[in-house]
C-alpha positions as protocol buffer text, in pm:
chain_id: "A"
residue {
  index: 1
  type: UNK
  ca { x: -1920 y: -7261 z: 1649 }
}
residue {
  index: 2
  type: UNK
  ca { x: -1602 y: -7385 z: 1809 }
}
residue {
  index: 3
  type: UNK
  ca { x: -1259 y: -7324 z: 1564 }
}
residue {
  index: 4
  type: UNK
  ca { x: -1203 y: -7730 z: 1454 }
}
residue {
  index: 5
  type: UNK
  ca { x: -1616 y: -7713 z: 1358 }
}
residue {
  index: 6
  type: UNK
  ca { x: -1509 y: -7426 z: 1121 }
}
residue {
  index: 7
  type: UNK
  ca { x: -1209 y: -7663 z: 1016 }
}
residue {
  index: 8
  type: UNK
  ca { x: -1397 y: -7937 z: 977 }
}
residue {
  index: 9
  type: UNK
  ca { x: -1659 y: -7716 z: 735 }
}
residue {
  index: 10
  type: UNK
  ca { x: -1411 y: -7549 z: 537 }
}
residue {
  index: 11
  type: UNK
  ca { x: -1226 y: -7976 z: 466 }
}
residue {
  index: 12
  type: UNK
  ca { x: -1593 y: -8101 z: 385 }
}
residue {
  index: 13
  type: UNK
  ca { x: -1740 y: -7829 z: 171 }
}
residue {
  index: 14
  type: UNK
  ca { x: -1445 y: -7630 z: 52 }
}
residue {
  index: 15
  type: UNK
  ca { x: -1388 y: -7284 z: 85 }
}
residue {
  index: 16
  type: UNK
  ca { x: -1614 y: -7153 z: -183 }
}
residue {
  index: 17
  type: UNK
  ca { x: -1919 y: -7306 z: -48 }
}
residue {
  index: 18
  type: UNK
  ca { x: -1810 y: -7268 z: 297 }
}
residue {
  index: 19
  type: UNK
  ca { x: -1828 y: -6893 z: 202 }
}
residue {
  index: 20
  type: UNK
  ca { x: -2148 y: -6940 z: 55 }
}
residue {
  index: 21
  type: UNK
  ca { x: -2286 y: -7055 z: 347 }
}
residue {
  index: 22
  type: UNK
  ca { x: -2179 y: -6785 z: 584 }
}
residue {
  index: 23
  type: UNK
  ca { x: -2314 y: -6507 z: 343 }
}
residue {
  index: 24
  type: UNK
  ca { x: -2605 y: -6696 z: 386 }
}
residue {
  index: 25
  type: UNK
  ca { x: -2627 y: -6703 z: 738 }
}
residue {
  index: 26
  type: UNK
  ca { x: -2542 y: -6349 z: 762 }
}
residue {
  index: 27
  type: UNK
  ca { x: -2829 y: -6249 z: 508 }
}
residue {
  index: 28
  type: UNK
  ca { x: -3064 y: -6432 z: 697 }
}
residue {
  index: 29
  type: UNK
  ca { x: -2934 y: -6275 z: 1009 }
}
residue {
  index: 30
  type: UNK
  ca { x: -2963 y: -5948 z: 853 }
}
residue {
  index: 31
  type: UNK
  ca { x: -3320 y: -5987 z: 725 }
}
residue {
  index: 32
  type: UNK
  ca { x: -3388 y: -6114 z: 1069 }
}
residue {
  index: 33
  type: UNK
  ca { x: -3295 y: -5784 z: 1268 }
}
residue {
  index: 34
  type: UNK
  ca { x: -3456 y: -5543 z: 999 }
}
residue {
  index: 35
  type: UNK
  ca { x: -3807 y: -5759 z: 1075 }
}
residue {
  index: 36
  type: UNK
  ca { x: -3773 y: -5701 z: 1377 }
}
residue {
  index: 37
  type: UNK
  ca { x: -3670 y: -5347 z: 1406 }
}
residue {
  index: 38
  type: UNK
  ca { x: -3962 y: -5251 z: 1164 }
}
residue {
  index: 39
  type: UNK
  ca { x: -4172 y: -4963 z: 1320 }
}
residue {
  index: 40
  type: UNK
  ca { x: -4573 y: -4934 z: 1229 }
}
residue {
  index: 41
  type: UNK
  ca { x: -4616 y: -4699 z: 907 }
}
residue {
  index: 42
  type: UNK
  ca { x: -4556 y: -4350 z: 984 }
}
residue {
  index: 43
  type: UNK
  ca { x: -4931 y: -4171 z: 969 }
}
residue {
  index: 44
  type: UNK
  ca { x: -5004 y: -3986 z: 652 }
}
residue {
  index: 45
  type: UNK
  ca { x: -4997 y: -3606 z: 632 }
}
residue {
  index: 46
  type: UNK
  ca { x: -5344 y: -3617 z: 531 }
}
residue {
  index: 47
  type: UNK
  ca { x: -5620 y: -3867 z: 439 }
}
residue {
  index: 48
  type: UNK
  ca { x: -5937 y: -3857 z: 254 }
}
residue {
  index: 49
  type: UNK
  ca { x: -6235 y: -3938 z: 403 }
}
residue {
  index: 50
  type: UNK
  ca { x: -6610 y: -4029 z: 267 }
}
residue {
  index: 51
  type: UNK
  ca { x: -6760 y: -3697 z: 145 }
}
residue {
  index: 52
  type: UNK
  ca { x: -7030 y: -3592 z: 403 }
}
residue {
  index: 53
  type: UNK
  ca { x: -7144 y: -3371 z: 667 }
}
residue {
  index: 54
  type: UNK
  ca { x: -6795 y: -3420 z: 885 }
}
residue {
  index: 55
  type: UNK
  ca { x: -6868 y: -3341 z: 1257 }
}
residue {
  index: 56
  type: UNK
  ca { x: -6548 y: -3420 z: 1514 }
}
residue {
  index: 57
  type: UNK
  ca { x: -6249 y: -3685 z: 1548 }
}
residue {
  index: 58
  type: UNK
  ca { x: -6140 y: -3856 z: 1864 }
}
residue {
  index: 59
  type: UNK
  ca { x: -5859 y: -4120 z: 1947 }
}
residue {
  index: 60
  type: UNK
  ca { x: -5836 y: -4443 z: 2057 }
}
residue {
  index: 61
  type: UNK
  ca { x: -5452 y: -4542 z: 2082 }
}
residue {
  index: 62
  type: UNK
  ca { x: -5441 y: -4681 z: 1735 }
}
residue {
  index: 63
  type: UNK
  ca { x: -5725 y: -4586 z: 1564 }
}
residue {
  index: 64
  type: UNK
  ca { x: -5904 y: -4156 z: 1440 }
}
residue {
  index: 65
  type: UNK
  ca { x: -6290 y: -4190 z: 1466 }
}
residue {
  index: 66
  type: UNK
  ca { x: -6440 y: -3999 z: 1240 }
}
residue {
  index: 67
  type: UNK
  ca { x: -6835 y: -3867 z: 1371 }
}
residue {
  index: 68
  type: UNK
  ca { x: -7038 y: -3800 z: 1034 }
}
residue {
  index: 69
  type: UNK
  ca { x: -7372 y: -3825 z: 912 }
}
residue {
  index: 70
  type: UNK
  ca { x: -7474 y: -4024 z: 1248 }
}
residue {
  index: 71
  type: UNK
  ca { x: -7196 y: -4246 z: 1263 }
}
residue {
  index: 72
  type: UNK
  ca { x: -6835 y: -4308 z: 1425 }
}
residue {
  index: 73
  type: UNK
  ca { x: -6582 y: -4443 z: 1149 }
}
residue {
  index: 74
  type: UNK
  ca { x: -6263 y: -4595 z: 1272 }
}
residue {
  index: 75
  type: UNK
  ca { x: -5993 y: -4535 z: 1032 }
}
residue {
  index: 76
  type: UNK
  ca { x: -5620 y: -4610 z: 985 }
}
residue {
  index: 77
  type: UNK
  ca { x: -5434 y: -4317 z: 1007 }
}
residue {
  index: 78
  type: UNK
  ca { x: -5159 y: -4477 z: 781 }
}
residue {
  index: 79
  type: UNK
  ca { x: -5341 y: -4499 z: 492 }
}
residue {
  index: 80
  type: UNK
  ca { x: -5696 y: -4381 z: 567 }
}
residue {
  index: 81
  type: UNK
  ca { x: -5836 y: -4770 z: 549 }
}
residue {
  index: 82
  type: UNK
  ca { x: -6196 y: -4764 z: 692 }
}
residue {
  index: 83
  type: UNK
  ca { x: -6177 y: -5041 z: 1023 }
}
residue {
  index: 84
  type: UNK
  ca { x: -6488 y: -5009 z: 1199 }
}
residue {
  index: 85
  type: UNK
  ca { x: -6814 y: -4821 z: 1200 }
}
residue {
  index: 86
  type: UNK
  ca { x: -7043 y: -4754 z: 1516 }
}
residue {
  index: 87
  type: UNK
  ca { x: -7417 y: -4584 z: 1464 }
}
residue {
  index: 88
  type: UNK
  ca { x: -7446 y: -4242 z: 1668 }
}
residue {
  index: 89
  type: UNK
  ca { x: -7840 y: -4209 z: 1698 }
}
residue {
  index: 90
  type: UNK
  ca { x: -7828 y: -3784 z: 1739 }
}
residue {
  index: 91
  type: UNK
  ca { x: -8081 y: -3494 z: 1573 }
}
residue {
  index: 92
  type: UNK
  ca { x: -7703 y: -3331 z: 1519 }
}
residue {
  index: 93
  type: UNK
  ca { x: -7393 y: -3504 z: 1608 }
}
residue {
  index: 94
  type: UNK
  ca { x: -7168 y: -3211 z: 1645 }
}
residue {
  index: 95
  type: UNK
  ca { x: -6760 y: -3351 z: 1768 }
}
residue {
  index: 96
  type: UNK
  ca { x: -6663 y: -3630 z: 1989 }
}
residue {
  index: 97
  type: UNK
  ca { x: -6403 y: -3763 z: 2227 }
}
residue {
  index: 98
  type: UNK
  ca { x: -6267 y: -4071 z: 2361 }
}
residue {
  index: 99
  type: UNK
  ca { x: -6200 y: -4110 z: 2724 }
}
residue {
  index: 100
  type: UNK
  ca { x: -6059 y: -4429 z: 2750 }
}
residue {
  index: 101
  type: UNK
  ca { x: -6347 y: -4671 z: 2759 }
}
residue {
  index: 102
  type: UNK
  ca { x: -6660 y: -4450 z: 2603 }
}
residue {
  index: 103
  type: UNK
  ca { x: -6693 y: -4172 z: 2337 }
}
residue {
  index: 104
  type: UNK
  ca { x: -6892 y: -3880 z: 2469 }
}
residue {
  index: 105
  type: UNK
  ca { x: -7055 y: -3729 z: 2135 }
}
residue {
  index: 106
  type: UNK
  ca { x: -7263 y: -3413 z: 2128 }
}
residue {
  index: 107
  type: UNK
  ca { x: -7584 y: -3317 z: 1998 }
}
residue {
  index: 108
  type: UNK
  ca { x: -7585 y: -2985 z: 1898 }
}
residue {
  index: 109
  type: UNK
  ca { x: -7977 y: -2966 z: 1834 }
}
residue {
  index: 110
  type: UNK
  ca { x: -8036 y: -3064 z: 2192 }
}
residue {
  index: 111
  type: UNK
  ca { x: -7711 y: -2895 z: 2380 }
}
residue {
  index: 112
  type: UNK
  ca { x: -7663 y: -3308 z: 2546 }
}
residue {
  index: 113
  type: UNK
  ca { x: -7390 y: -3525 z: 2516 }
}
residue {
  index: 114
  type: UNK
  ca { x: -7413 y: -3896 z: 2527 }
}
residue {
  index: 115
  type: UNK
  ca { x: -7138 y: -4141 z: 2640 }
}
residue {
  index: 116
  type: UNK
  ca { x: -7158 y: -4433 z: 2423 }
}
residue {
  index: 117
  type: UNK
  ca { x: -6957 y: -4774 z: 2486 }
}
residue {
  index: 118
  type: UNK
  ca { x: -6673 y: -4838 z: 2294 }
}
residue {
  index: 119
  type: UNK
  ca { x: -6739 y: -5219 z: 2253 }
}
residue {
  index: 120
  type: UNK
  ca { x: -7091 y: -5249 z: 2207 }
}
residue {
  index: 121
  type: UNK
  ca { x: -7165 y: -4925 z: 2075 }
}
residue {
  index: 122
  type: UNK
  ca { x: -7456 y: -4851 z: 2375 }
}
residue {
  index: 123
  type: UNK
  ca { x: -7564 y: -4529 z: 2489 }
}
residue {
  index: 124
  type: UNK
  ca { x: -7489 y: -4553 z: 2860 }
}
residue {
  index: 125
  type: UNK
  ca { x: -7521 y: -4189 z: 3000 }
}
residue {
  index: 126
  type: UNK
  ca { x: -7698 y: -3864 z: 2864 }
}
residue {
  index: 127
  type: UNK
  ca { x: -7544 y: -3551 z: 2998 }
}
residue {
  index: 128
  type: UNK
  ca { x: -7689 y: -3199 z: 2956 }
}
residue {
  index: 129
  type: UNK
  ca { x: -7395 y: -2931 z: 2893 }
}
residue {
  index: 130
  type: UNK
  ca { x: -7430 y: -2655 z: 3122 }
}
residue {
  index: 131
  type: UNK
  ca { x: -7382 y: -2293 z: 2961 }
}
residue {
  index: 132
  type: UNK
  ca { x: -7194 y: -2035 z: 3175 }
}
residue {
  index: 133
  type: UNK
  ca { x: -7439 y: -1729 z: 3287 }
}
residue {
  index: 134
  type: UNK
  ca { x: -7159 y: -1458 z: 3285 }
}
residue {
  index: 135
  type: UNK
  ca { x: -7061 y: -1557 z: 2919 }
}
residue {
  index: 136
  type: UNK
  ca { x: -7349 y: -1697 z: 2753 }
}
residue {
  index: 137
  type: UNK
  ca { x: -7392 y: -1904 z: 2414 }
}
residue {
  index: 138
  type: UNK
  ca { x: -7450 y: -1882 z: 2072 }
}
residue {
  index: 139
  type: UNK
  ca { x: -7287 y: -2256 z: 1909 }
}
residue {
  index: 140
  type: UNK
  ca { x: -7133 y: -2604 z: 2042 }
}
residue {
  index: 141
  type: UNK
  ca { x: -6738 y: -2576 z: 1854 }
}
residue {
  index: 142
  type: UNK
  ca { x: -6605 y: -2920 z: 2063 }
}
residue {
  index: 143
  type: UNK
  ca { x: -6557 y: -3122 z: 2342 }
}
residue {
  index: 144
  type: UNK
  ca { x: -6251 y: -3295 z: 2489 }
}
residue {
  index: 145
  type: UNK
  ca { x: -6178 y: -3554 z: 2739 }
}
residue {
  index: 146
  type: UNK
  ca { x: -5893 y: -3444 z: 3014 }
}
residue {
  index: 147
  type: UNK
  ca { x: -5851 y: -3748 z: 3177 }
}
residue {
  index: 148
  type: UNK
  ca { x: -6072 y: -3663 z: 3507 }
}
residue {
  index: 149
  type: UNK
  ca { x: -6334 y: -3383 z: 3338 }
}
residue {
  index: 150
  type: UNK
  ca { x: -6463 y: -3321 z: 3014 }
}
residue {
  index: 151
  type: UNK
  ca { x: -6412 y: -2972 z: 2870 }
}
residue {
  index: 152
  type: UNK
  ca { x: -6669 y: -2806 z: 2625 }
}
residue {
  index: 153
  type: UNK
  ca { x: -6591 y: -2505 z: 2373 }
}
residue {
  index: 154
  type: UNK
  ca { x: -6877 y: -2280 z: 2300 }
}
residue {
  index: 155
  type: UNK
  ca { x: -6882 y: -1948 z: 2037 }
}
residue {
  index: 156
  type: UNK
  ca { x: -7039 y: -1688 z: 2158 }
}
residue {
  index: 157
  type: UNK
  ca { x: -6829 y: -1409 z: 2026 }
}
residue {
  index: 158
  type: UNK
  ca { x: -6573 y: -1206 z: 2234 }
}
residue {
  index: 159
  type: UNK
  ca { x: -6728 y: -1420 z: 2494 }
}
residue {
  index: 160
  type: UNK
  ca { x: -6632 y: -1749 z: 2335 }
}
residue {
  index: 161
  type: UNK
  ca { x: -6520 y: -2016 z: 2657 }
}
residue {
  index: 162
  type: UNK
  ca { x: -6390 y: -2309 z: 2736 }
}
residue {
  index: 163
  type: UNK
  ca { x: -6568 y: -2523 z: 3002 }
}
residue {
  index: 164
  type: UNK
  ca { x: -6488 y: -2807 z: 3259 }
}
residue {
  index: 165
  type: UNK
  ca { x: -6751 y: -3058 z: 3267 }
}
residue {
  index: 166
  type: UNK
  ca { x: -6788 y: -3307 z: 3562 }
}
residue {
  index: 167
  type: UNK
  ca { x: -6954 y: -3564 z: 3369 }
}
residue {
  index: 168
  type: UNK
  ca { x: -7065 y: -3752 z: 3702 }
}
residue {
  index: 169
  type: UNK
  ca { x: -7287 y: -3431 z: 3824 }
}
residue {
  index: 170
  type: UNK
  ca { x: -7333 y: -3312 z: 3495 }
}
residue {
  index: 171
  type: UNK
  ca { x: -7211 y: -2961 z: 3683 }
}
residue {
  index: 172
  type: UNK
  ca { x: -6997 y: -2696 z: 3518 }
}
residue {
  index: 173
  type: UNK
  ca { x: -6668 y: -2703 z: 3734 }
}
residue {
  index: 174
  type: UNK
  ca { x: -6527 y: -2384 z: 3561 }
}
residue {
  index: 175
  type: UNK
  ca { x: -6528 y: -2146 z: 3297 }
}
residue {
  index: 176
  type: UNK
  ca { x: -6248 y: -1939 z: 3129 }
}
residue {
  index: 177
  type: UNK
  ca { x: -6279 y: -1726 z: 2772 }
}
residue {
  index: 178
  type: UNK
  ca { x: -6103 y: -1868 z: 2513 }
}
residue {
  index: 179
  type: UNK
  ca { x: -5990 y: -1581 z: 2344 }
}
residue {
  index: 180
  type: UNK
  ca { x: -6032 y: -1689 z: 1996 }
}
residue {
  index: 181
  type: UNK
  ca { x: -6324 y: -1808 z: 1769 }
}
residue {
  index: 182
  type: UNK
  ca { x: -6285 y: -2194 z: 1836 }
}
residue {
  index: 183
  type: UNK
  ca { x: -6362 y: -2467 z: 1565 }
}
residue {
  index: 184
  type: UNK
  ca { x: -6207 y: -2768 z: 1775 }
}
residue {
  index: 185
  type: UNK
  ca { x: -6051 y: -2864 z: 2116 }
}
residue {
  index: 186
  type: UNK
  ca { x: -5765 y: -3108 z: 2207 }
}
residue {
  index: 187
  type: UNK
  ca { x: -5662 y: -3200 z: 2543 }
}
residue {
  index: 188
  type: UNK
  ca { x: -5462 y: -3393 z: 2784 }
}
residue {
  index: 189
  type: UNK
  ca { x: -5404 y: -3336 z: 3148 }
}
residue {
  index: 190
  type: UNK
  ca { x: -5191 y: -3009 z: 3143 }
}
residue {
  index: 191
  type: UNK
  ca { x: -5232 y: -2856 z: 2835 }
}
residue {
  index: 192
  type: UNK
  ca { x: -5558 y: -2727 z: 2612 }
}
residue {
  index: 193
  type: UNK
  ca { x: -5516 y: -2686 z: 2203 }
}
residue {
  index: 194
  type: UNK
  ca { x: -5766 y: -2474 z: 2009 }
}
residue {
  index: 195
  type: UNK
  ca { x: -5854 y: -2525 z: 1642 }
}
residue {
  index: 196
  type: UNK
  ca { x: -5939 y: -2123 z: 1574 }
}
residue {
  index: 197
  type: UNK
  ca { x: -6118 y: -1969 z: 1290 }
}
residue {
  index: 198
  type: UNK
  ca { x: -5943 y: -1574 z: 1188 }
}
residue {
  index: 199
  type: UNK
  ca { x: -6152 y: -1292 z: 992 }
}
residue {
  index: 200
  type: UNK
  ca { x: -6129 y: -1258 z: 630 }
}
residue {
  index: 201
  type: UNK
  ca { x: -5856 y: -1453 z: 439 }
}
residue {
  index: 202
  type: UNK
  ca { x: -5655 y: -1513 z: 748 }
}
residue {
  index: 203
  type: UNK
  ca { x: -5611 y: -1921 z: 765 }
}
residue {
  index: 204
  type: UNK
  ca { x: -5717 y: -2077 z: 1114 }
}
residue {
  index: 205
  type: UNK
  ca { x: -5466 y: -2190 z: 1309 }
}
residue {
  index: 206
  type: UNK
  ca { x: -5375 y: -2393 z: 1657 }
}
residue {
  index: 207
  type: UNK
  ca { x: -5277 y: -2269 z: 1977 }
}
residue {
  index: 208
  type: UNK
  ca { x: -5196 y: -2447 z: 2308 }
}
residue {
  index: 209
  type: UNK
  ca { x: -5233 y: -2319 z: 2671 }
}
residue {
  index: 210
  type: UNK
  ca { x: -5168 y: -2504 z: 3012 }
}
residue {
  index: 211
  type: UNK
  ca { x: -5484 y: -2581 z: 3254 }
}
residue {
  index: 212
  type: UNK
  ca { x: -5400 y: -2363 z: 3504 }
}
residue {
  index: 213
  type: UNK
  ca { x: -5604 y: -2225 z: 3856 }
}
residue {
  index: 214
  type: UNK
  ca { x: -5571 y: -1867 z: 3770 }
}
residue {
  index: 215
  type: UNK
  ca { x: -5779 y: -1781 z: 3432 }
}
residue {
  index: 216
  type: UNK
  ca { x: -5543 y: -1474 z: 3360 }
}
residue {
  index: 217
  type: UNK
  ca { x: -5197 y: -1704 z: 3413 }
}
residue {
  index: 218
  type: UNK
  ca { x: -5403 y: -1944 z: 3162 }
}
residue {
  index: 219
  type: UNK
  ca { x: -5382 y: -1697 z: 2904 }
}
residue {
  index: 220
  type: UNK
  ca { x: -5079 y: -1594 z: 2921 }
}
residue {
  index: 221
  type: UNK
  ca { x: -4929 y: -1930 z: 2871 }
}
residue {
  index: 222
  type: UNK
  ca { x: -5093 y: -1889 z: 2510 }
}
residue {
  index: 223
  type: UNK
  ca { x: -4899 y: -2011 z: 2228 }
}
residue {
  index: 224
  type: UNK
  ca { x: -4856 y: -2036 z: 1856 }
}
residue {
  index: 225
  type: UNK
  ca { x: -4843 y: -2430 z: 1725 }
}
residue {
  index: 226
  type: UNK
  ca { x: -4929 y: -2382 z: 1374 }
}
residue {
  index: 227
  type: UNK
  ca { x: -5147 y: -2302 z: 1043 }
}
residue {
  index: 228
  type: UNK
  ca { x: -5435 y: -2493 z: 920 }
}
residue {
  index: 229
  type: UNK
  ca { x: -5477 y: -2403 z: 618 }
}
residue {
  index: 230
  type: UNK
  ca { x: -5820 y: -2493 z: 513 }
}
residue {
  index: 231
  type: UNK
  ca { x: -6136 y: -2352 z: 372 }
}
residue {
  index: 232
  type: UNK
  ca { x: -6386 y: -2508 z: 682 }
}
residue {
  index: 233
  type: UNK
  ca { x: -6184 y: -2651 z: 987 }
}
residue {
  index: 234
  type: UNK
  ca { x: -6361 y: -2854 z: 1234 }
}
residue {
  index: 235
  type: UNK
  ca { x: -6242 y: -3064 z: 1526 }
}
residue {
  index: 236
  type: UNK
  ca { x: -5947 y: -3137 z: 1674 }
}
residue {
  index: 237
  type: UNK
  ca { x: -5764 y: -3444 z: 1847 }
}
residue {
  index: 238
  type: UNK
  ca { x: -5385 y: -3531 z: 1976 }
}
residue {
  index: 239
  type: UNK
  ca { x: -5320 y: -3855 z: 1875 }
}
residue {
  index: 240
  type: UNK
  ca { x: -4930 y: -3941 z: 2017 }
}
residue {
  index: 241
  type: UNK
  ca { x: -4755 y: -3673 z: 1866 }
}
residue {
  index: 242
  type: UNK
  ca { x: -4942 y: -3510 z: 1667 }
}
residue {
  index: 243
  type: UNK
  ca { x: -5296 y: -3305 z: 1617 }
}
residue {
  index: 244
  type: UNK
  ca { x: -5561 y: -3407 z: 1353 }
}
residue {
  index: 245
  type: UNK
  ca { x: -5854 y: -3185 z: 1273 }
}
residue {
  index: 246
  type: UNK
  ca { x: -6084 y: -3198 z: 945 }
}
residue {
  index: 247
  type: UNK
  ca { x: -6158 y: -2983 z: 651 }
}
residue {
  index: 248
  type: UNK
  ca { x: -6539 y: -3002 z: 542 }
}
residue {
  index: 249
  type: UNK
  ca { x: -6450 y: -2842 z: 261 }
}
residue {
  index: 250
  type: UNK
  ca { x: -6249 y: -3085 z: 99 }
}
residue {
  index: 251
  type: UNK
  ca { x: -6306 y: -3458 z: 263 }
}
residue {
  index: 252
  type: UNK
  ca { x: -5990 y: -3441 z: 456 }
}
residue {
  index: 253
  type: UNK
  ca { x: -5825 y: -3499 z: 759 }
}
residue {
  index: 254
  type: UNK
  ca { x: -5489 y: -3323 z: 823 }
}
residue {
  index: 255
  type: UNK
  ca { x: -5183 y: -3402 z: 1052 }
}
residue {
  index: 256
  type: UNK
  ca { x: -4982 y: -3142 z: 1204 }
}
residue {
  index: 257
  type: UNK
  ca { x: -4643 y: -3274 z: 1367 }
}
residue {
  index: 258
  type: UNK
  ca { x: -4576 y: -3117 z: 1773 }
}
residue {
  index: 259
  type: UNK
  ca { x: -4268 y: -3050 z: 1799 }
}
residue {
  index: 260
  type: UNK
  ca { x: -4086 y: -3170 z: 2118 }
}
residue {
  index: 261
  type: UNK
  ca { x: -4188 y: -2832 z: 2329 }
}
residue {
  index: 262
  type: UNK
  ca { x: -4510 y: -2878 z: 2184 }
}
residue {
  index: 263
  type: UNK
  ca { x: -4546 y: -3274 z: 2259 }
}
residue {
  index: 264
  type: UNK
  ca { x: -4437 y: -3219 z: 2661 }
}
């Protein structure tokens, strides 16, 4: 506004409501820029879910799928509102993850798992999981997507591993121990985190190691993350900057915050 316009307002209204009018302009202004610089709600540090049998979680970019008495329920991990629910047709849907287009689930009766379609909820590929001969197998724990292969964690003891999956072949690229009991398995393209159960009273808790070539340089990049505290942990996803996994015990999904080492 050019200096006789303010004049000219100040003659024709007088000062007091020339004032008025500023403040509210300015208010207005104000209210403006804080709608605008609003950020989404923060996720919760934990959210009850539907008591059932709870299986795995997986990620979408916005929303935690929770795999449960045969079905994937998308939830809001702000306030734990139930979005969206998919059928999962499996004799024992064990955990599940999201690789960008299809969840791969797994059936832990069978030792398969099935890439189903995000948008129509299909089954469009049946995989069997290949068990390592040198390490054998005793229990599914989880499965994670990598972005090229999908890696599968399997108890067997002191012989517990971690495999690569190519899901194209259906062939077991590698195998390396895990070195812990695992309940759950997170991923991205450099780094693997472990949901682990401890003996006794010992809480579980999460660990994170780079995907390296050498097996022996991969476990020596093992690191502490945090506790879980909870009575039966299962599954594990990173979701932006921060890992989920469930407690069966008590309905619940928990968050646990990366810190910036952690998130890189």
């Amino acid at each position: 506004m050019r200096a006789s316009s303010v004049t000219d307002c100040r003659t024709k209204w007088g000062v007091p409501a020339f004032a008025l009018l500023v403040g509210l302009l300015a208010a207005t202004g104000w209210e403006l820029a804080a709608a605008q610089s609003q950020e989404p709600p923060a996720p919760a540090s934990s959210v009850r879910l539907p008591a059932g049998e709870l299986g795995g979680m997986a990620w979408d970019g916005e929303r935690l799928w929770i795999l449960g008495d045969r079905q994937l329920t998308g939830i809001d991990p702000a306030s734990g509102e139930e979005l969206e629910r998919l059928d999962v047709e499996l004799e024992r849907p064990g955990d599940v993850t999201f690789d960008g287009t299809h969840f791969w689930v797994t059936d832990e009766e069978t030792m398969q798992v099935r890439s189903i379609d995000r948008a129509t909820g299909q089954v469009v590929k049946t995989i069997a999981l290949p068990i390592p001969e040198d390490k054998g197998f005793d229990e599914l724990r989880g499965v994670a997507w990598d972005g090229t292969y999908l890696w599968a964690a399997y108890w067997a003891g002191f012989s517990s591993s971690l495999n690569q999956v190519d899901v194209d072949t259906g062939e077991l690229v590698r195998s390396v121990f895990a070195d812990c009991s695992p309940r759950g398995i997170a991923t991205d393209s450099e780094h693997i985190w472990l949901l682990c159960e401890r003996s006794g009273d010992l809480p579980p808790i999460v660990d994170r190691r780079q995907i390296l070539d050498e097996e022996q340089e991969m476990l020596r990049s093992r690191r502490f993350v945090g506790e879980a505290a909870v009575k039966d942990p299962r599954g594990l996803v990173r979701a932006g900057t921060d890992l989920w996994y469930l407690d069966r015990a008590s309905s619940q999904a928990f968050r646990l915050e990366l810190d910036e080492s952690d998130q890189r």
